[in-house]
Each structure stands twice: as structure tokens, then as C-alpha cells.
mmCIF file of C-alpha atoms and ligand atoms in Angstrom:
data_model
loop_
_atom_site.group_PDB
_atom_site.id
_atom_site.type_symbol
_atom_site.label_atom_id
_atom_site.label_comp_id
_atom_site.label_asym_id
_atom_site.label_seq_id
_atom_site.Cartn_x
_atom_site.Cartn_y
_atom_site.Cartn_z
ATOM 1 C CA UNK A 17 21.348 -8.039 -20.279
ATOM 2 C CA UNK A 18 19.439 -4.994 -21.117
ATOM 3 C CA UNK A 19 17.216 -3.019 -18.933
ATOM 4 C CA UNK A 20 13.618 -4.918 -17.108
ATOM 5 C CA UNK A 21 10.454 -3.404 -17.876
ATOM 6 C CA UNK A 22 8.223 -3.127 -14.725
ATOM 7 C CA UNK A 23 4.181 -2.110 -15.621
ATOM 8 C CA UNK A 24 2.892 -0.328 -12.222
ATOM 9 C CA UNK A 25 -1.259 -0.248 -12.683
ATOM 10 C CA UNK A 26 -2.147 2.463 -10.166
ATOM 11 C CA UNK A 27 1.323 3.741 -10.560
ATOM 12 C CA UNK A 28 0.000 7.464 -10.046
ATOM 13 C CA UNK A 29 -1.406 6.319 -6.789
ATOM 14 C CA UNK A 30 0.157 6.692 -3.019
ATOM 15 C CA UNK A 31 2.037 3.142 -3.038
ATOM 16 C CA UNK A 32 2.405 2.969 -6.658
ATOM 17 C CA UNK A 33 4.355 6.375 -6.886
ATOM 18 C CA UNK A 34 6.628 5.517 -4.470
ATOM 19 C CA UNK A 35 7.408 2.263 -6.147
ATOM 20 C CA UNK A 36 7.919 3.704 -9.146
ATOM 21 C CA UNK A 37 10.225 5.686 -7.886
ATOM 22 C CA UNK A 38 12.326 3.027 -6.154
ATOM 23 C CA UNK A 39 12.255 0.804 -9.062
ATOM 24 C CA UNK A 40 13.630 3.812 -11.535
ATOM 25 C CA UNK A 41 16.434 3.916 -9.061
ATOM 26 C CA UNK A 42 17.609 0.502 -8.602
ATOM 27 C CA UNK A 43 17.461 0.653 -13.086
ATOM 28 C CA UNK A 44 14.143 -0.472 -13.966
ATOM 29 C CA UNK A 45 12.070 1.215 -17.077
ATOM 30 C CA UNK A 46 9.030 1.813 -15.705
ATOM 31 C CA UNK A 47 5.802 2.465 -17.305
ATOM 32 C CA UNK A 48 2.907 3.212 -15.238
ATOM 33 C CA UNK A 49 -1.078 2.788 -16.110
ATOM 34 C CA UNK A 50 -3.694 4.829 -13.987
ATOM 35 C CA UNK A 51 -7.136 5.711 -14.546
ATOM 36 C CA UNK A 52 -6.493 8.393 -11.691
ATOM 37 C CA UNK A 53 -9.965 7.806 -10.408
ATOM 38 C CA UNK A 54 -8.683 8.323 -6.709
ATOM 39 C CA UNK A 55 -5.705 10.401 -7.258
ATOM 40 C CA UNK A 56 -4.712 13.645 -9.253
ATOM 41 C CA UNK A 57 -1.155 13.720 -11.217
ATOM 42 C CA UNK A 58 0.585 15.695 -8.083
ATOM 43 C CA UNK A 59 2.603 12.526 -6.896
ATOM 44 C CA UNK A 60 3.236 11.259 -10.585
ATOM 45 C CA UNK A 61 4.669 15.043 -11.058
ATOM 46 C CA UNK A 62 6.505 14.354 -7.941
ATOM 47 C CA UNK A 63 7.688 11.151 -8.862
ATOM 48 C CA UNK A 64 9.501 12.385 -12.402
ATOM 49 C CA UNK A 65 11.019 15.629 -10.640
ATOM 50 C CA UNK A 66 12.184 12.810 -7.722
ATOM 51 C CA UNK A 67 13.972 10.632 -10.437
ATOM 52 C CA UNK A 68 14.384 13.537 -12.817
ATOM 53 C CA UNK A 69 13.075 11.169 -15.583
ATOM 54 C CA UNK A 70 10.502 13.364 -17.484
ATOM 55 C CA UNK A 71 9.957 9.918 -19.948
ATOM 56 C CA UNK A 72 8.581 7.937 -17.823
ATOM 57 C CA UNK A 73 5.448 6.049 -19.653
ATOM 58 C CA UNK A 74 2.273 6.998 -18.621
ATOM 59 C CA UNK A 75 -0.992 5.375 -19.623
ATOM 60 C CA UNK A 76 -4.635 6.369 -18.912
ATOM 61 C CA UNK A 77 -6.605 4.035 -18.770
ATOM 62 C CA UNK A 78 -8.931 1.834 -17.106
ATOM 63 C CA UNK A 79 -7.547 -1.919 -16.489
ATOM 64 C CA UNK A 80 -10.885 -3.141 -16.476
ATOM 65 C CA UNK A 81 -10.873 -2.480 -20.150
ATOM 66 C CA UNK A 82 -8.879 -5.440 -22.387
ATOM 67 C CA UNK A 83 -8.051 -3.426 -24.823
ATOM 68 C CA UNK A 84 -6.100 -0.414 -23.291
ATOM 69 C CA UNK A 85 -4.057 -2.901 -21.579
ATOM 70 C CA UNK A 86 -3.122 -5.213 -24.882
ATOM 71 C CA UNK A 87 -1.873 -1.775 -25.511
ATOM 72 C CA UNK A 88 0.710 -1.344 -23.315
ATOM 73 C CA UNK A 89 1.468 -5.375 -23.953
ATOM 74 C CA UNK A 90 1.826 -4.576 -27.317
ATOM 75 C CA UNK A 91 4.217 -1.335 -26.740
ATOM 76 C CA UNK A 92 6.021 -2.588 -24.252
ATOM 77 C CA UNK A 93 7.752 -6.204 -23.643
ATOM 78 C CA UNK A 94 6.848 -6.237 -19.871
ATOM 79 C CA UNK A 95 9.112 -8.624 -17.492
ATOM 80 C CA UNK A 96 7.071 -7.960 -14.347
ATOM 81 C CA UNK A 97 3.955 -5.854 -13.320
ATOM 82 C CA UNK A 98 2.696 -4.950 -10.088
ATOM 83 C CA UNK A 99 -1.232 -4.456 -9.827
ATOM 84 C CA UNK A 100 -2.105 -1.597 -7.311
ATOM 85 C CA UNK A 101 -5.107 -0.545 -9.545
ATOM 86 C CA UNK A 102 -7.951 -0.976 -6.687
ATOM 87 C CA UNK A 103 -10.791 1.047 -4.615
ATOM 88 C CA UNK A 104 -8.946 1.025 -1.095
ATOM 89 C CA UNK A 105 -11.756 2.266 1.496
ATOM 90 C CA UNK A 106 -13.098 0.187 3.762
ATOM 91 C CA UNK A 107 -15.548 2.102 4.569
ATOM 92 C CA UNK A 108 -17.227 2.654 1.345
ATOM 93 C CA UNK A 109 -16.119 -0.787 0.225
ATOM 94 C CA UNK A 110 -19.277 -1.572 3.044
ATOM 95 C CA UNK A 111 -21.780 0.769 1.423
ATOM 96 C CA UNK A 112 -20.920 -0.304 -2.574
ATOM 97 C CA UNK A 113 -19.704 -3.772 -2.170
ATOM 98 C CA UNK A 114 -20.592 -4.232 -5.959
ATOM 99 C CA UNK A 115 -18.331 -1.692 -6.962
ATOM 100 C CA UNK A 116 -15.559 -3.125 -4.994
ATOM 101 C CA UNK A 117 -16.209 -5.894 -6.398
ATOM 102 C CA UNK A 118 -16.620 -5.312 -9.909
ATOM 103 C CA UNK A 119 -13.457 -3.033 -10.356
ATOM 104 C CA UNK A 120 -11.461 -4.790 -7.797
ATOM 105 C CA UNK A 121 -11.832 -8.618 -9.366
ATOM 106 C CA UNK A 122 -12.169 -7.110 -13.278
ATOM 107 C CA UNK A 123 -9.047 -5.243 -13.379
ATOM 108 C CA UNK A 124 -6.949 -7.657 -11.830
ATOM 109 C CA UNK A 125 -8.904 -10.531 -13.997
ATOM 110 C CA UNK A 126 -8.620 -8.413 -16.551
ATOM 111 C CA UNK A 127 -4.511 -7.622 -16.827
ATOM 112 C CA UNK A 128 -3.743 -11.106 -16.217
ATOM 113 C CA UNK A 129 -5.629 -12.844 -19.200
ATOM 114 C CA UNK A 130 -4.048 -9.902 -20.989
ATOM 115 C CA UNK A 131 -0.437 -11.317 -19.656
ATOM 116 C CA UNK A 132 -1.378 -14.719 -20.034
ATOM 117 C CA UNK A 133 -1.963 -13.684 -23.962
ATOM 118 C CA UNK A 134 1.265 -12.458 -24.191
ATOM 119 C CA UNK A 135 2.989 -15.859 -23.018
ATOM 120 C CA UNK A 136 2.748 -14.897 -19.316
ATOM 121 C CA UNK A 137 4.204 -12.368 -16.693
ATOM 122 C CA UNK A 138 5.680 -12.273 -12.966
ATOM 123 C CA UNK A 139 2.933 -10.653 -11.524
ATOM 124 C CA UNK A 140 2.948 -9.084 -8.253
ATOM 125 C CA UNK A 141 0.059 -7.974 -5.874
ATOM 126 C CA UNK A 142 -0.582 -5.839 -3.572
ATOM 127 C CA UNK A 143 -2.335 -7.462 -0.833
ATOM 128 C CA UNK A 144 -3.160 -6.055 2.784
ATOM 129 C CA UNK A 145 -2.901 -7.406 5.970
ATOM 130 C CA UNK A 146 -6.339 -7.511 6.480
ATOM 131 C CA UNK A 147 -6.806 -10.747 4.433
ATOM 132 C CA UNK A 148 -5.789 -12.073 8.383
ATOM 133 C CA UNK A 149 -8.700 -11.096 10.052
ATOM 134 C CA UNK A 150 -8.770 -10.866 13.640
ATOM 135 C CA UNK A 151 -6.488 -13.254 14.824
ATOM 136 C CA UNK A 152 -5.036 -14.224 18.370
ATOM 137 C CA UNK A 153 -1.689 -15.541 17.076
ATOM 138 C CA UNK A 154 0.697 -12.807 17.187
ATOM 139 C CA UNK A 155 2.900 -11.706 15.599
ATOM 140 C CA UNK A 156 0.983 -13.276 12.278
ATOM 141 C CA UNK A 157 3.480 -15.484 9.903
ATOM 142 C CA UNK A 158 2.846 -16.383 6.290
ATOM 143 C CA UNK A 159 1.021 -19.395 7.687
ATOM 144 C CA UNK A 160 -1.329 -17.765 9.712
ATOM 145 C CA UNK A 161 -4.893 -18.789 8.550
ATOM 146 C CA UNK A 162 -6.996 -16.552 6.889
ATOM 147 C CA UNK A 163 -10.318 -15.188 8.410
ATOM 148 C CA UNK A 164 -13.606 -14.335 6.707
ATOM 149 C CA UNK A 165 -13.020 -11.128 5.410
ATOM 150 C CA UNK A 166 -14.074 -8.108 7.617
ATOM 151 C CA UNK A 167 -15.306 -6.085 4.842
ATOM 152 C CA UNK A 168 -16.139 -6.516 0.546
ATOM 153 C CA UNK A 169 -12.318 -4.444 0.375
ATOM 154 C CA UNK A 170 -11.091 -7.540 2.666
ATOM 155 C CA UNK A 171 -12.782 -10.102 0.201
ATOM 156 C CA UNK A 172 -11.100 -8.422 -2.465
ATOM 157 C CA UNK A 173 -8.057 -8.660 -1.406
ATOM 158 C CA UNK A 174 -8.259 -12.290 -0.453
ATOM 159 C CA UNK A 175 -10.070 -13.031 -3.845
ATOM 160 C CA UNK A 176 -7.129 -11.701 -6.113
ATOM 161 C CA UNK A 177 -4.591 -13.850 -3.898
ATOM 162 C CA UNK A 178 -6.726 -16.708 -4.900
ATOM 163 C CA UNK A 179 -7.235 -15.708 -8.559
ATOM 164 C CA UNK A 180 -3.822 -15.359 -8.947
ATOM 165 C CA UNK A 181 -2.524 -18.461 -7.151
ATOM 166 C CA UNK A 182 -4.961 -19.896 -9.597
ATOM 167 C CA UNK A 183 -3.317 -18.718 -12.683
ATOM 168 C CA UNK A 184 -0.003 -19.449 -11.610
ATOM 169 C CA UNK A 185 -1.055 -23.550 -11.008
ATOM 170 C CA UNK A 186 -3.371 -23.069 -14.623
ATOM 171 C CA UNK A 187 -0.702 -24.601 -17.056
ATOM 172 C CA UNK A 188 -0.288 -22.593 -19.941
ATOM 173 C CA UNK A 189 -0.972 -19.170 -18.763
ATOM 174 C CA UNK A 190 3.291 -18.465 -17.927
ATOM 175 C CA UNK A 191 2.680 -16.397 -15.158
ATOM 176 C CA UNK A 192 4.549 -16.431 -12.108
ATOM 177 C CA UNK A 193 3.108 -14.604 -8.509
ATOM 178 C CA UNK A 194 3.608 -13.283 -5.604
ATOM 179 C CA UNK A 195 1.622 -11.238 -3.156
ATOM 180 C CA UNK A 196 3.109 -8.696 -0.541
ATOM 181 C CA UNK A 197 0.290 -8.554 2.359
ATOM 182 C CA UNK A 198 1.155 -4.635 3.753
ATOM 183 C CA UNK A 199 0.280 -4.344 7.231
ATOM 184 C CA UNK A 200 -0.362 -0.210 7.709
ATOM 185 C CA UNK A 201 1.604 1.564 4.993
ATOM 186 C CA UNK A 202 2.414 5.818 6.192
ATOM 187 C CA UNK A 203 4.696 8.267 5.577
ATOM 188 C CA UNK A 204 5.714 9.995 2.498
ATOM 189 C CA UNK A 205 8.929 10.371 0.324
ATOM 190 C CA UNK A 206 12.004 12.543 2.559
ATOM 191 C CA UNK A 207 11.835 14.974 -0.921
ATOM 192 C CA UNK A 208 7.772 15.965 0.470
ATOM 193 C CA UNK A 209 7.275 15.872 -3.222
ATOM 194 C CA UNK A 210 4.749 12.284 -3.052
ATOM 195 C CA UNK A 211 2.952 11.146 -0.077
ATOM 196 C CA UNK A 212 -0.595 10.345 0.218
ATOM 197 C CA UNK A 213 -4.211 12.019 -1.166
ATOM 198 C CA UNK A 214 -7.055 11.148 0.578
ATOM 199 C CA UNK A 215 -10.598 12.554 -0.430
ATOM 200 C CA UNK A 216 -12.056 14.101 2.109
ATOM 201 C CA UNK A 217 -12.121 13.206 5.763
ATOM 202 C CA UNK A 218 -9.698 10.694 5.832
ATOM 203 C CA UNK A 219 -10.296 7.411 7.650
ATOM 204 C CA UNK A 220 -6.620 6.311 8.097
ATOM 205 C CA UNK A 221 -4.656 7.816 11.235
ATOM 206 C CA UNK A 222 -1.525 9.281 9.886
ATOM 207 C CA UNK A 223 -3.573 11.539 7.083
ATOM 208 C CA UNK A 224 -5.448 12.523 10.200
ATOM 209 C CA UNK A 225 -3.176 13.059 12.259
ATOM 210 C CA UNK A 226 -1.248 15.516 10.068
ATOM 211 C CA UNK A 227 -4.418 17.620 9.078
ATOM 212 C CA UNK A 228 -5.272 17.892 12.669
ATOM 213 C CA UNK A 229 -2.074 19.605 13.305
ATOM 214 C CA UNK A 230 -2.342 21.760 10.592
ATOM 215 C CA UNK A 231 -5.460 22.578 11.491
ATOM 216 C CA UNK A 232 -7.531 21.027 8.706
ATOM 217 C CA UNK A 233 -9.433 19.015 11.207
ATOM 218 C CA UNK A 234 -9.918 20.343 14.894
ATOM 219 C CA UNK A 235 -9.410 17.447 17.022
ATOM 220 C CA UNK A 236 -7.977 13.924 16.404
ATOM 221 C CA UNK A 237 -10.174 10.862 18.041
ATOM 222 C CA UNK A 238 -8.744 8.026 18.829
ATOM 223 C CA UNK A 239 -10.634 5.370 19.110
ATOM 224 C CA UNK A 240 -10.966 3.655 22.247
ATOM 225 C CA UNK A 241 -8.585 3.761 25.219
ATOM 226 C CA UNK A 242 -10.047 0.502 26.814
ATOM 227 C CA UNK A 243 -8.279 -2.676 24.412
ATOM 228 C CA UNK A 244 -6.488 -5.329 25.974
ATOM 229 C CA UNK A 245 -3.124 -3.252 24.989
ATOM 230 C CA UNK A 246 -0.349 -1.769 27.171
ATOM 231 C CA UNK A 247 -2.044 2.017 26.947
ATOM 232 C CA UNK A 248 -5.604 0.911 26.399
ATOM 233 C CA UNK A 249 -5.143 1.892 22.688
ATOM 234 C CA UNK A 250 -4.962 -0.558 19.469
ATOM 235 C CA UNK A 251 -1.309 -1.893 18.010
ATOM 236 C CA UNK A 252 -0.590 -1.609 14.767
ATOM 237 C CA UNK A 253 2.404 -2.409 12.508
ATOM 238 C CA UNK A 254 2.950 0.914 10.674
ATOM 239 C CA UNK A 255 5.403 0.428 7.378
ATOM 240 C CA UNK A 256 6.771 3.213 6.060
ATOM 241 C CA UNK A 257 6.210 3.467 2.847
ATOM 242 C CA UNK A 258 9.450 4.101 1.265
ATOM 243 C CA UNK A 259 10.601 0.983 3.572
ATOM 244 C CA UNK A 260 7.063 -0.827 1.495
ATOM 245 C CA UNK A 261 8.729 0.412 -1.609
ATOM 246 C CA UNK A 262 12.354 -1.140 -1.582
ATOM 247 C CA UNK A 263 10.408 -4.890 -0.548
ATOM 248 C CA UNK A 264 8.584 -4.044 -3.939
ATOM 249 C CA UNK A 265 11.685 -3.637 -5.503
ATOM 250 C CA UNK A 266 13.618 -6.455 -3.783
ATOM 251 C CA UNK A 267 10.299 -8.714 -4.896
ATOM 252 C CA UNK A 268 10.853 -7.576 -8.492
ATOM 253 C CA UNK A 269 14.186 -8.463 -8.460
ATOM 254 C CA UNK A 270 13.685 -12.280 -6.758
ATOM 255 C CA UNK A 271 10.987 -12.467 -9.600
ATOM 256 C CA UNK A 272 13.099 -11.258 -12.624
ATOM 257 C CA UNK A 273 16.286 -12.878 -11.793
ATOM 258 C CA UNK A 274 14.351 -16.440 -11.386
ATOM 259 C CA UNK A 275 15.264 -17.002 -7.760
ATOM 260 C CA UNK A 276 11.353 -17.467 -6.828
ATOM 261 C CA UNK A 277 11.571 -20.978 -4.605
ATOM 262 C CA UNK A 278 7.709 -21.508 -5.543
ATOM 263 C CA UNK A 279 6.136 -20.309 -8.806
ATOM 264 C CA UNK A 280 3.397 -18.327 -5.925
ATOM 265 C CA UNK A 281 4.750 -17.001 -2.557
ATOM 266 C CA UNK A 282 3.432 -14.558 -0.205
ATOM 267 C CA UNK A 283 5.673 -12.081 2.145
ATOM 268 C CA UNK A 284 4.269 -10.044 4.902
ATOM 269 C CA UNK A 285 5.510 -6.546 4.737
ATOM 270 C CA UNK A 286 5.867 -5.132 7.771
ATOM 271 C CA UNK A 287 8.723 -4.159 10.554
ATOM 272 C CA UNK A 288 7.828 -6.561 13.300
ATOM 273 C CA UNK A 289 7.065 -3.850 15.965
ATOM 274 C CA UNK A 290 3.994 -2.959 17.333
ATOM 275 C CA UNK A 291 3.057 0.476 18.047
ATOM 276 C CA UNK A 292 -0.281 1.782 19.525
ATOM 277 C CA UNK A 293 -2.241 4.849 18.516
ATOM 278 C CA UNK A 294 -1.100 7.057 21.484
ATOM 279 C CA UNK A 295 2.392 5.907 20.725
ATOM 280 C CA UNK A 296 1.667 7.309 16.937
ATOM 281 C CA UNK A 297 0.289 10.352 18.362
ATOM 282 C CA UNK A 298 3.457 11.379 20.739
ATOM 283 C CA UNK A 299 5.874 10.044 18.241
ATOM 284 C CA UNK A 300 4.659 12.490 15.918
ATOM 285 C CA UNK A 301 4.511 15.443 18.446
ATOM 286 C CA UNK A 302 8.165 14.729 19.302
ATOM 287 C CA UNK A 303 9.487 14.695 15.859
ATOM 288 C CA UNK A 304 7.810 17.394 14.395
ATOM 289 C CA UNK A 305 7.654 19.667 17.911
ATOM 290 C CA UNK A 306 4.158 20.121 16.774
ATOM 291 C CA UNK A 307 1.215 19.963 19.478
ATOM 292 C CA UNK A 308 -1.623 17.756 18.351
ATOM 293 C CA UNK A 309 -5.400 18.411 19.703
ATOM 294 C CA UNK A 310 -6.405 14.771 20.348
ATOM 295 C CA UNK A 311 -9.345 13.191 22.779
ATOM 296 C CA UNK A 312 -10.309 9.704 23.553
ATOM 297 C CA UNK A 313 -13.730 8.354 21.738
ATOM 298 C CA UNK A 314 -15.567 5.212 21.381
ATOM 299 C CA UNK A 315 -14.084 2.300 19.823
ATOM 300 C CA UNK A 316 -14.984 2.162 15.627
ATOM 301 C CA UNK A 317 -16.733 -0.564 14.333
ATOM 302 C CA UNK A 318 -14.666 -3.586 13.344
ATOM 303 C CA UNK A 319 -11.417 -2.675 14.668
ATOM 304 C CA UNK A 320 -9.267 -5.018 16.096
ATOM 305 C CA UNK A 321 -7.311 -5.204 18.802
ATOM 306 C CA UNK A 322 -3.654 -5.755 18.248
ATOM 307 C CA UNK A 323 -2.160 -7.150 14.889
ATOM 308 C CA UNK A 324 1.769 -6.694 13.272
ATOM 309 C CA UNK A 325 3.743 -8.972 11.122
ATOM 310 C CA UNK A 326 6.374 -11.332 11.838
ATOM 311 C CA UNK A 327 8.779 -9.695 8.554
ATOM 312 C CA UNK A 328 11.083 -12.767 9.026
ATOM 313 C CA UNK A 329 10.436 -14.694 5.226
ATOM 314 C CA UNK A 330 10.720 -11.220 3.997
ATOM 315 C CA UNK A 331 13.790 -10.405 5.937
ATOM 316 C CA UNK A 332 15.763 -14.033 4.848
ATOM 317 C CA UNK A 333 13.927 -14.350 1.267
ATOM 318 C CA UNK A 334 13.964 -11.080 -0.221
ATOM 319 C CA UNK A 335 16.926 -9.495 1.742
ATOM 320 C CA UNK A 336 14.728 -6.704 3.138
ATOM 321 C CA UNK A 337 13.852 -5.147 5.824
ATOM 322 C CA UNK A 338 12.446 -1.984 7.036
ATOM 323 C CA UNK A 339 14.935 0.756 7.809
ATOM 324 C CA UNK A 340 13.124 4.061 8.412
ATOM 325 C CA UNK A 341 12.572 5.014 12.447
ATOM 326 C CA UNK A 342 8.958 6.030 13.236
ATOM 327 C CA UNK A 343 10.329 9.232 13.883
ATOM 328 C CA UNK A 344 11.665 9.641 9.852
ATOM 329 C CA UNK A 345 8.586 8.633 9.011
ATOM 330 C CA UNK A 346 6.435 10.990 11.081
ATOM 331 C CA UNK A 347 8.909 13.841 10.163
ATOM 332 C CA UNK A 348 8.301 12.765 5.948
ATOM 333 C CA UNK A 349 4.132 12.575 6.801
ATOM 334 C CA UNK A 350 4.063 16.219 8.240
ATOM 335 C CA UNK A 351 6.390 17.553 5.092
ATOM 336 C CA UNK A 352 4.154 16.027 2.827
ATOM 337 C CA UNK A 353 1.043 17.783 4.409
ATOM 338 C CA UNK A 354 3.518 21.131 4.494
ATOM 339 C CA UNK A 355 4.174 20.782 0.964
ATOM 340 C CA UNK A 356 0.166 20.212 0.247
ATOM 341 C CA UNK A 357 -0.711 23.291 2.501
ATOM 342 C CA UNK A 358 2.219 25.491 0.428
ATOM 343 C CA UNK A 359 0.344 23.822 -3.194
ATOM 344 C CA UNK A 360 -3.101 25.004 -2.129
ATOM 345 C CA UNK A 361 -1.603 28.455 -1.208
ATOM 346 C CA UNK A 362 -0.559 28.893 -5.147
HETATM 347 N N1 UDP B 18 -7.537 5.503 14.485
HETATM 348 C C1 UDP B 18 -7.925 6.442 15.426
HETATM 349 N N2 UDP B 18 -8.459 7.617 14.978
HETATM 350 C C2 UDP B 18 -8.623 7.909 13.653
HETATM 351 C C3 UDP B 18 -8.206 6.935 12.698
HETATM 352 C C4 UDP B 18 -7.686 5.745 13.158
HETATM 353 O O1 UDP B 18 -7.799 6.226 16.627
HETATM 354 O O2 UDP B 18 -9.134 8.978 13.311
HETATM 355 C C5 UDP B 18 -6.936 4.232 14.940
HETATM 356 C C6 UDP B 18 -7.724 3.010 14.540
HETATM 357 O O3 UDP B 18 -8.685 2.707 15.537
HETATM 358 C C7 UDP B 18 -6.632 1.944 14.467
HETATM 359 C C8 UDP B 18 -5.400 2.724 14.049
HETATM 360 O O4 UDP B 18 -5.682 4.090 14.310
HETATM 361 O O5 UDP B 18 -6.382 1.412 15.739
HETATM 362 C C9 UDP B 18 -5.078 2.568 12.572
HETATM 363 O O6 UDP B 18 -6.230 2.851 11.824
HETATM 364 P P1 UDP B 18 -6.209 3.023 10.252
HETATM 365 O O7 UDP B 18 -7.599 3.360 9.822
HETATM 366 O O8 UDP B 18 -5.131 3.977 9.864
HETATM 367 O O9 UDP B 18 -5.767 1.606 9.702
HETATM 368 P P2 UDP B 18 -6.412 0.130 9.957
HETATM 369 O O10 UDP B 18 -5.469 -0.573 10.882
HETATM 370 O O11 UDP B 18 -7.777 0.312 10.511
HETATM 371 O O12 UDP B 18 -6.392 -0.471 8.601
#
């Protein structure tokens, strides 16, 4: 059987980039769409130097627009395609809500009628974590209710697992789906060569962690040292995101080869272990040797307390699970920042 086409929307982006990557080297063709609205072409550089496959293709374009994406249908016979193309802060995702909304829900909308035109797809999304909510249940399986979403970025998230479960029980449209709900994806690729971009001050700990100790930022906050936790600090289930990358590719593979038990199923992505800010911020200090200027703050709006996956469908069904230590992936973060600090030097 020849070769599987993948189509990565967002594939220029922090998640997407690393997929690609993985999915080049377990012998998938790749070819990646991006509108690089929130990204530059530094990882998708990083990506073809990585693989050392400089014909790798690259589309930009918007997937809200129909056309640009019958396109790459039309080039390309695509056997799966995994939709990253999204806004992805929370933050901001509070302030515009109708732009979350309207790019969110269209491009997703929009590259499944698209694959439903073209006699259907295995689609796979990338859903979050935070589709759970706050929830007292813990670790949180598959079957864990949803909550209300905590934010329009939330409601997104949630709203393409629906739209998609939809269109898998529509007859007619031939597309099969799964979603992978990421609990907190960090790190960067071991070559420092694609890791994450944020704009500005970043909201997410690991970016600030690492600009902190290179001195981009003066002091790290972390936020609240009075939770119901071990240390008085929050738990989270951070997944590196190389680890995040071979489930994609293990997913893509379950998909392609027809072993999907249900036309839609949902994996949590995560490593099972629960790891608190201050253990984040002394993991980090011991791998890198690296002191980091922290201080205890306030608690931020609409965090929760304590959530990580149970990885255990993930584990049996796709024959994953994650292998990097928190200390690889603390080492690959601070690189990645290294190699940034060494670009902007140029
Ligand atoms: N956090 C922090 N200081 C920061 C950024 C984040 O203490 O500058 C904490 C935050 O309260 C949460 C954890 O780090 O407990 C992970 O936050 P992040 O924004 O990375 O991901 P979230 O779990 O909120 O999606």
C-alpha cells in the first residue's frame, strides 16, 4: 500500500509542528495548511531541517475560506487530517468571544463540509482538557461529564467535539472522528529547533518560566500558595509535547488502518501524574542548574484547583503512552528559549 496523506491545518503552529514532524517519521506525506496568524515560519523551518524534508506541502491559507481548502482536496487525496487551526487564549477568548467563535466553529465547519464533499475523511481534533471543567472526580476518565465551559475558548472546544460527533452519526458525510482532549501540553523538540511562540507576555507557565530565567521577564508569580494541594499550589498534568505528538501519530494510525472500535472516540492525552506549580518551578531549576526569580501572588481568576488525566484508554487503545521525564522536558523548554535568545541575537 502506498504512502497516507495526513493534512495538518495549523501545521506551522506549536502542536502542529511537532506533529508534523512525528508523522514524517513514522512515513506519512504530510501537507500542512496555516494562515500563520499566531505563528511566524521559525518552527515550520525547524520542522523541514528536523526531518530534512525541504518538500513538505505548505499551504497559506485561511480554513475559514471553502475554497482554499477544496484546493488542497483537490491536490491532494487526503486519508486523515488533523484540525489544530484555532485562536488558543483564554484570556482574549474572554474579551472577543465573537472572534473565537467565528474562526474557531467556521474553520472547523468549514474543512469538514469540504471533506464530506470529497466522500469523507478521518478527522481528528484537537481538543483540550478544559472541555472538563472543574471537576471533583480525579483523575478525570473519558466518561467524566462535561462542565459549562469556563471561557468562549472552552465552548469552542466543546462545540467542535459536538459538531464533529455530529458529522460522523450524519449518514452520508464518510467521515470518521476522534478527538484527543490535551491536558497541559510543554516542552519543545530535543533538536531546540521547534518549541513554542507566544505573543507577548505569555499566560501559560512553562513560556514563563523560561523567559523569567533568561531574564525576559523579572520575576515569575505563581499564583496562589493556599489550594487544597500538597504545597498549597495548583496540580496540573503537564504532557510533553513530543510525548502529545506520537498519541497524534498512534491516533492516525488506529484511524487509517480501520481499527477505530466506534466511528467517534475520544482519548485523554495526558501522563497520569500530577505535578504542582512549585514542583514545575524546582524541576526546572534542577535540570537546567538555572536559578529562577519566583514569588507567591494571588490566585488568577478561574483557575482550578487540581485536574490530570487518567491516560488509561489511551494507554490500552492507541498503544501510547507518555515517555519523556519532566526533567527532558524542562531541559527541551529552556533550549528552545536558548535557541530563540541566539535567533534574536542575528
Ligand atoms: N501559573 C502561575 N504563574 C503563571 C502562569 C501560570 O502560577 O505566570 C499557574 C496557573 O495558576 C496554573 C498552572 O500554572 O496552576 C498552569 O497554568 P497555564 O496557564 O500554563 O495552564 P492552564 O492549566 O491554566 O490551562
Amino acid at each position: 500500500m502506498g504512502k497516507k496523506t495526513v493534512l495538518v491545518t495549523g501545521g506551522a503552529g506549536y502542536i502542529g509542528s511537532h506533529v508534523t514532524v512525528e508523522l514524517i517519521n513514522a512515513g506519512y506525506d504530510v501537507v500542512v495548511a496555516d494562515n500563520m496568524s499566531n505563528c511566524d515560519l521559525t518552527c515550520f523551518e525547524g520542522v523541514k531541517e528536523v526531518t530534512g524534508r525541504t518538500d513538505i506541502p505548505f499551504y497559506r491559507i485561511d480554513c475559514c475560506n471553502q475554497e482554499s481548502v477544496e484546493t488542497i482536496f483537490n491536490a491532494h487525496a487526503i486519508d486523515a487530517l488533523i484540525h489544530f487551526a484555532a485562536y488558543k487564549a483564554v484570556g482574549e477568548s474572554v474579551e472577543q468571544p465573537l472572534k473565537y467563535f467565528r474562526n474557531n466553529l467556521d474553520s472547523f465547519i468549514t474543512v469538514l463540509s469540504v471533506a464530506a464533499g470529497h466522500g469523507g475523511c478521518n478527522v481528528l481534533f484537537s481538543s483540550s482538557a478544559t472541555v472538563y471543567g472543574e471537576t471533583d472526580r480525579l483523575p478525570v476518565t473519558e466518561e467524566s461529564p462535561r462542565q459549562p465551559a469556563m471561557s468562549p475558548y472552552g465552548a469552542t472546544k466543546q462545540m467542535c467535539e459536538d459538531i464533529l460527533e455530529s458529522s460522523v452519526k450524519a449518514a452520508g458525510t464518510g467521515i470518521k472522528g476522534m478527538a484527543l482532549r490535551y491536558f497541559n501540553p510543554v516542552g519543545a523538540h530535543p533538536s531546540a529547533l521547534l518549541g513554542e511562540l507566544p505573543r507577548g507576555v505569555p499566560n501559560n507557565l512553562i513560556p514563563y518560566v523560561t523567559q523569567t530565567a533568561i531574564g525576559k521577564r523579572e520575576c515569575l508569580t505563581i499564583f496562589g500558595d493556599d489550594y487544597p494541594t500538597p504545597d498549597g499550589t495548583c496540580l496540573r498534568d503537564y504532557i510533553d509535547v513530543v510525548d502529545l505528538a506520537k498519541a497524534h501519530v498512534a491516533a492516525v494510525g488506529r484511524m487509517v488502518d480501520g481499527k477505530m472500535k466506534k466511528d467517534y472516540e475520544i482519548f485523554n492525552v495526558g501522563t497520569g501524574r500530577p505535578v504542582s506549580v512549585l514542583e514545575i518551578v524546582r524541576a526546572f531549576e534542577k535540570a537546567n542548574g538555572v536559578k529562577l526569580n519566583y514569588r507567591f501572588g494571588p490566585r488568577r481568576a478561574g483557575d482550578i484547583t487540581a485536574i490530570w488525566a487518567d491516560p488509561s484508554l489511551a494507554n490500552r487503545e492507541l498503544g501510547w503512552t507518555a515517555q519523556r521525564t519532566l526533567e527532558d522536558t524542562m531541559k527541551s523548554a529552556w533550549e528552545w528559549e536558548l535557541h530563540l535568545a541566539a535567533l534574536n541575537k542575528k
